[in-house]
N, CA, C and O atoms as a printed pandas DataFrame, in Angstrom:
     atom_number atom_name residue_name chain_id  residue_number  x_coord  y_coord  z_coord
0              1         N          MET        A               1  -38.587    4.438   50.862
1              2        CA          MET        A               1  -38.456    4.738   52.271
2              3         C          MET        A               1  -39.725    4.381   53.043
3              4         O          MET        A               1  -39.855    4.745   54.211
4              5         N          THR        A               2  -40.635    3.697   52.426
5              6        CA          THR        A               2  -41.852    3.337   53.146
6              7         C          THR        A               2  -41.596    2.274   54.205
7              8         O          THR        A               2  -42.429    2.057   55.085
8              9         N          PHE        A               3  -40.443    1.609   54.120
9             10        CA          PHE        A               3  -40.133    0.577   55.099
10            11         C          PHE        A               3  -39.134    1.057   56.153
11            12         O          PHE        A               3  -38.589    0.250   56.907
12            13         N          SER        A               4  -38.898    2.351   56.206
13            14        CA          SER        A               4  -37.973    2.911   57.196
14            15         C          SER        A               4  -38.612    2.900   58.576
15            16         O          SER        A               4  -39.828    3.035   58.712
16            17         N          LYS        A               5  -37.780    2.738   59.595
17            18        CA          LYS        A               5  -38.290    2.810   60.960
18            19         C          LYS        A               5  -37.170    3.278   61.883
19            20         O          LYS        A               5  -35.988    3.087   61.596
20            21         N          ILE        A               6  -37.558    3.882   62.974
21            22        CA          ILE        A               6  -36.609    4.308   63.996
22            23         C          ILE        A               6  -36.331    3.102   64.882
23            24         O          ILE        A               6  -37.251    2.496   65.432
24            25         N          THR        A               7  -35.055    2.761   65.015
25            26        CA          THR        A               7  -34.707    1.587   65.817
26            27         C          THR        A               7  -34.065    1.953   67.150
27            28         O          THR        A               7  -33.819    1.083   67.986
28            29         N          GLY        A               8  -33.794    3.243   67.347
29            30        CA          GLY        A               8  -33.208    3.665   68.612
30            31         C          GLY        A               8  -33.030    5.168   68.641
31            32         O          GLY        A               8  -33.100    5.835   67.609
32            33         N          ILE        A               9  -32.801    5.689   69.820
33            34        CA          ILE        A               9  -32.534    7.111   69.985
34            35         C          ILE        A               9  -31.367    7.267   70.957
35            36         O          ILE        A               9  -31.036    6.340   71.697
36            37         N          GLY        A              10  -30.764    8.415   70.949
37            38        CA          GLY        A              10  -29.671    8.681   71.870
38            39         C          GLY        A              10  -29.487   10.171   72.025
39            40         O          GLY        A              10  -30.154   10.963   71.359
40            41         N          HIS        A              11  -28.579   10.552   72.908
41            42        CA          HIS        A              11  -28.291   11.971   73.083
42            43         C          HIS        A              11  -26.843   12.142   73.507
43            44         O          HIS        A              11  -26.214   11.219   74.025
44            45         N          TYR        A              12  -26.339   13.320   73.279
45            46        CA          TYR        A              12  -24.980   13.679   73.688
46            47         C          TYR        A              12  -25.019   15.111   74.183
47            48         O          TYR        A              12  -25.570   15.986   73.515
48            49         N          VAL        A              13  -24.441   15.356   75.343
49            50        CA          VAL        A              13  -24.396   16.697   75.914
50            51         C          VAL        A              13  -22.932   17.134   75.955
51            52         O          VAL        A              13  -22.140   16.563   76.705
52            53         N          PRO        A              14  -22.566   18.134   75.164
53            54        CA          PRO        A              14  -21.169   18.588   75.157
54            55         C          PRO        A              14  -20.716   19.061   76.537
55            56         O          PRO        A              14  -21.530   19.474   77.363
56            57         N          GLU        A              15  -19.405   18.994   76.773
57            58        CA          GLU        A              15  -18.837   19.347   78.074
58            59         C          GLU        A              15  -18.741   20.851   78.300
59            60         O          GLU        A              15  -18.775   21.297   79.447
60            61         N          ASN        A              16  -18.625   21.638   77.245
61            62        CA          ASN        A              16  -18.385   23.075   77.350
62            63         C          ASN        A              16  -19.666   23.801   77.778
63            64         O          ASN        A              16  -20.619   23.888   77.003
64            65         N          VAL        A              17  -19.690   24.320   79.009
65            66        CA          VAL        A              17  -20.876   24.969   79.574
66            67         C          VAL        A              17  -20.681   26.484   79.598
67            68         O          VAL        A              17  -19.652   26.980   80.059
68            69         N          ILE        A              18  -21.680   27.214   79.096
69            70        CA          ILE        A              18  -21.702   28.677   79.171
70            71         C          ILE        A              18  -22.912   29.059   80.021
71            72         O          ILE        A              18  -24.052   28.793   79.639
72            73         N          THR        A              19  -22.663   29.680   81.169
73            74        CA          THR        A              19  -23.749   30.059   82.076
74            75         C          THR        A              19  -24.190   31.496   81.819
75            76         O          THR        A              19  -23.511   32.262   81.136
76            77         N          ASN        A              20  -25.335   31.834   82.378
77            78        CA          ASN        A              20  -25.806   33.215   82.292
78            79         C          ASN        A              20  -24.833   34.160   82.992
79            80         O          ASN        A              20  -24.658   35.300   82.562
80            81         N          GLN        A              21  -24.202   33.694   84.063
81            82        CA          GLN        A              21  -23.226   34.531   84.769
82            83         C          GLN        A              21  -22.058   34.882   83.846
83            84         O          GLN        A              21  -21.545   36.000   83.894
84            85         N          HIS        A              22  -21.644   33.946   83.019
85            86        CA          HIS        A              22  -20.573   34.231   82.058
86            87         C          HIS        A              22  -21.041   35.264   81.033
87            88         O          HIS        A              22  -20.284   36.159   80.656
88            89         N          LEU        A              23  -22.283   35.137   80.589
89            90        CA          LEU        A              23  -22.816   36.103   79.619
90            91         C          LEU        A              23  -22.893   37.505   80.207
91            92         O          LEU        A              23  -22.771   38.492   79.482
92            93         N          GLU        A              24  -23.098   37.599   81.531
93            94        CA          GLU        A              24  -23.117   38.912   82.193
94            95         C          GLU        A              24  -21.793   39.647   81.998
95            96         O          GLU        A              24  -21.772   40.876   81.917
96            97         N          THR        A              25  -20.689   38.905   81.923
97            98        CA          THR        A              25  -19.376   39.542   81.752
98            99         C          THR        A              25  -19.138   39.981   80.316
99           100         O          THR        A              25  -18.257   40.802   80.059
100          101         N          LEU        A              26  -19.908   39.447   79.379
101          102        CA          LEU        A              26  -19.711   39.748   77.962
102          103         C          LEU        A              26  -20.654   40.812   77.418
103          104         O          LEU        A              26  -20.338   41.483   76.436
104          105         N          MET        A              27  -21.814   40.968   78.054
105          106        CA          MET        A              27  -22.814   41.903   77.530
106          107         C          MET        A              27  -23.631   42.499   78.665
107          108         O          MET        A              27  -23.568   42.037   79.804
108          109         N          ASP        A              28  -24.381   43.508   78.344
109          110        CA          ASP        A              28  -25.196   44.208   79.335
110          111         C          ASP        A              28  -26.488   43.431   79.571
111          112         O          ASP        A              28  -27.519   43.739   78.974
112          113         N          THR        A              29  -26.431   42.433   80.436
113          114        CA          THR        A              29  -27.589   41.615   80.777
114          115         C          THR        A              29  -27.370   41.031   82.165
115          116         O          THR        A              29  -26.324   41.250   82.777
116          117         N          SER        A              30  -28.340   40.299   82.656
117          118        CA          SER        A              30  -28.188   39.651   83.962
118          119         C          SER        A              30  -28.776   38.249   83.902
119          120         O          SER        A              30  -29.604   37.938   83.046
120          121         N          ASP        A              31  -28.334   37.422   84.823
121          122        CA          ASP        A              31  -28.850   36.059   84.926
122          123         C          ASP        A              31  -30.363   36.092   85.113
123          124         O          ASP        A              31  -31.088   35.336   84.466
124          125         N          ALA        A              32  -30.838   36.963   85.991
125          126        CA          ALA        A              32  -32.276   37.051   86.270
126          127         C          ALA        A              32  -33.065   37.434   85.021
127          128         O          ALA        A              32  -34.123   36.862   84.758
128          129         N          TRP        A              33  -32.559   38.395   84.250
129          130        CA          TRP        A              33  -33.250   38.855   83.042
130          131         C          TRP        A              33  -33.375   37.723   82.033
131          132         O          TRP        A              33  -34.448   37.508   81.470
132          133         N          ILE        A              34  -32.283   36.998   81.802
133          134        CA          ILE        A              34  -32.304   35.891   80.837
134          135         C          ILE        A              34  -33.222   34.775   81.320
135          136         O          ILE        A              34  -34.040   34.266   80.553
136          137         N          THR        A              35  -33.090   34.392   82.589
137          138        CA          THR        A              35  -33.875   33.285   83.134
138          139         C          THR        A              35  -35.365   33.601   83.132
139          140         O          THR        A              35  -36.179   32.740   82.801
140          141         N          GLU        A              36  -35.730   34.831   83.497
141          142        CA          GLU        A              36  -37.145   35.241   83.499
142          143         C          GLU        A              36  -37.778   35.105   82.128
143          144         O          GLU        A              36  -38.906   34.629   82.006
144          145         N          ARG        A              37  -37.067   35.515   81.109
145          146        CA          ARG        A              37  -37.634   35.574   79.764
146          147         C          ARG        A              37  -37.510   34.277   78.977
147          148         O          ARG        A              37  -38.330   34.006   78.100
148          149         N          THR        A              38  -36.496   33.474   79.281
149          150        CA          THR        A              38  -36.270   32.268   78.480
150          151         C          THR        A              38  -36.318   30.974   79.276
151          152         O          THR        A              38  -36.575   29.911   78.712
152          153         N          GLY        A              39  -36.073   31.051   80.582
153          154        CA          GLY        A              39  -35.976   29.844   81.396
154          155         C          GLY        A              39  -34.625   29.151   81.262
155          156         O          GLY        A              39  -34.399   28.103   81.868
156          157         N          ILE        A              40  -33.726   29.736   80.467
157          158        CA          ILE        A              40  -32.412   29.135   80.224
158          159         C          ILE        A              40  -31.424   29.602   81.284
159          160         O          ILE        A              40  -31.311   30.797   81.554
160          161         N          LYS        A              41  -30.704   28.646   81.888
161          162        CA          LYS        A              41  -29.690   28.979   82.893
162          163         C          LYS        A              41  -28.280   28.706   82.384
163          164         O          LYS        A              41  -27.324   29.341   82.828
164          165         N          GLU        A              42  -28.148   27.759   81.450
165          166        CA          GLU        A              42  -26.847   27.451   80.869
166          167         C          GLU        A              42  -27.030   26.858   79.480
167          168         O          GLU        A              42  -28.097   26.344   79.144
168          169         N          ARG        A              43  -25.986   26.935   78.688
169          170        CA          ARG        A              43  -25.984   26.357   77.358
170          171         C          ARG        A              43  -24.770   25.464   77.236
171          172         O          ARG        A              43  -23.777   25.654   77.938
172          173         N          ARG        A              44  -24.845   24.503   76.359
173          174        CA          ARG        A              44  -23.727   23.599   76.104
174          175         C          ARG        A              44  -23.288   23.777   74.653
175          176         O          ARG        A              44  -24.109   23.790   73.736
176          177         N          TYR        A              45  -21.984   23.912   74.469
177          178        CA          TYR        A              45  -21.419   24.089   73.135
178          179         C          TYR        A              45  -20.367   23.027   72.870
179          180         O          TYR        A              45  -19.680   22.570   73.784
180          181         N          PHE        A              46  -20.252   22.646   71.613
181          182        CA          PHE        A              46  -19.214   21.692   71.243
182          183         C          PHE        A              46  -17.848   22.354   71.378
183          184         O          PHE        A              46  -17.724   23.578   71.316
184          185         N          THR        A              47  -16.837   21.532   71.561
185          186        CA          THR        A              47  -15.467   22.019   71.652
186          187         C          THR        A              47  -14.829   21.899   70.281
187          188         O          THR        A              47  -14.670   20.795   69.760
188          189         N          TYR        A              48  -14.460   23.041   69.690
189          190        CA          TYR        A              48  -13.879   23.056   68.355
190          191         C          TYR        A              48  -12.601   22.230   68.342
191          192         O          TYR        A              48  -11.745   22.383   69.213
192          193         N          GLY        A              49  -12.476   21.362   67.359
193          194        CA          GLY        A              49  -11.302   20.514   67.251
194          195         C          GLY        A              49  -11.425   19.194   67.988
195          196         O          GLY        A              49  -10.652   18.269   67.738
196          197         N          LYS        A              50  -12.393   19.094   68.898
197          198        CA          LYS        A              50  -12.605   17.848   69.647
198          199         C          LYS        A              50  -13.912   17.189   69.228
199          200         O          LYS        A              50  -13.935   16.012   68.868
200          201         N          ASP        A              51  -14.990   17.947   69.276
201          202        CA          ASP        A              51  -16.302   17.415   68.931
202          203         C          ASP        A              51  -16.560   17.602   67.438
203          204         O          ASP        A              51  -16.424   18.702   66.903
204          205         N          THR        A              52  -16.930   16.520   66.783
205          206        CA          THR        A              52  -17.345   16.572   65.382
206          207         C          THR        A              52  -18.722   15.932   65.297
207          208         O          THR        A              52  -19.174   15.314   66.261
208          209         N          ASN        A              53  -19.391   16.070   64.167
209          210        CA          ASN        A              53  -20.688   15.414   64.017
210          211         C          ASN        A              53  -20.556   13.917   64.263
211          212         O          ASN        A              53  -21.394   13.312   64.931
212          213         N          ALA        A              54  -19.499   13.328   63.720
213          214        CA          ALA        A              54  -19.303   11.883   63.867
214          215         C          ALA        A              54  -19.017   11.499   65.318
215          216         O          ALA        A              54  -19.574   10.521   65.816
216          217         N          SER        A              55  -18.153   12.257   66.004
217          218        CA          SER        A              55  -17.823   11.890   67.388
218          219         C          SER        A              55  -19.021   12.084   68.314
219          220         O          SER        A              55  -19.227   11.292   69.234
220          221         N          MET        A              56  -19.810   13.130   68.078
221          222        CA          MET        A              56  -20.990   13.349   68.915
222          223         C          MET        A              56  -22.045   12.278   68.649
223          224         O          MET        A              56  -22.714   11.826   69.578
224          225         N          ALA        A              57  -22.201   11.869   67.388
225          226        CA          ALA        A              57  -23.143   10.797   67.060
226          227         C          ALA        A              57  -22.696    9.483   67.686
227          228         O          ALA        A              57  -23.520    8.714   68.180
228          229         N          ALA        A              58  -21.392    9.227   67.666
229          230        CA          ALA        A              58  -20.874    7.999   68.275
230          231         C          ALA        A              58  -21.142    7.990   69.778
231          232         O          ALA        A              58  -21.545    6.965   70.327
232          233         N          GLU        A              59  -20.921    9.119   70.445
233          234        CA          GLU        A              59  -21.205    9.204   71.883
234          235         C          GLU        A              59  -22.695    9.024   72.157
235          236         O          GLU        A              59  -23.075    8.366   73.126
236          237         N          ALA        A              60  -23.533    9.604   71.312
237          238        CA          ALA        A              60  -24.982    9.502   71.501
238          239         C          ALA        A              60  -25.475    8.073   71.299
239          240         O          ALA        A              60  -26.505    7.685   71.851
240          241         N          SER        A              61  -24.749    7.296   70.516
241          242        CA          SER        A              61  -25.198    5.929   70.231
242          243         C          SER        A              61  -24.841    4.944   71.342
243          244         O          SER        A              61  -25.341    3.819   71.353
244          245         N          LYS        A              62  -23.984    5.354   72.274
245          246        CA          LYS        A              62  -23.588    4.452   73.359
246          247         C          LYS        A              62  -24.721    4.306   74.372
247          248         O          LYS        A              62  -25.414    5.271   74.695
248          249         N          ILE        A              63  -24.887    3.132   74.845
249          250        CA          ILE        A              63  -25.953    2.882   75.825
250          251         C          ILE        A              63  -25.353    2.747   77.204
251          252         O          ILE        A              63  -26.078    2.534   78.175
């Protein structure tokens, strides 16, 4: 592996968005509390049955 090299990079952002406001409905927290402590406003999750490692890698490889 001494001759290995990175020839490209890519990214894929899943469509399924979970916001802090949604988390407020599920647990005793608030958007302000989460954002203050983590800086996170939303998360993206894969869609079960649609997104697979292979499909996400294929999407990430598109230019």
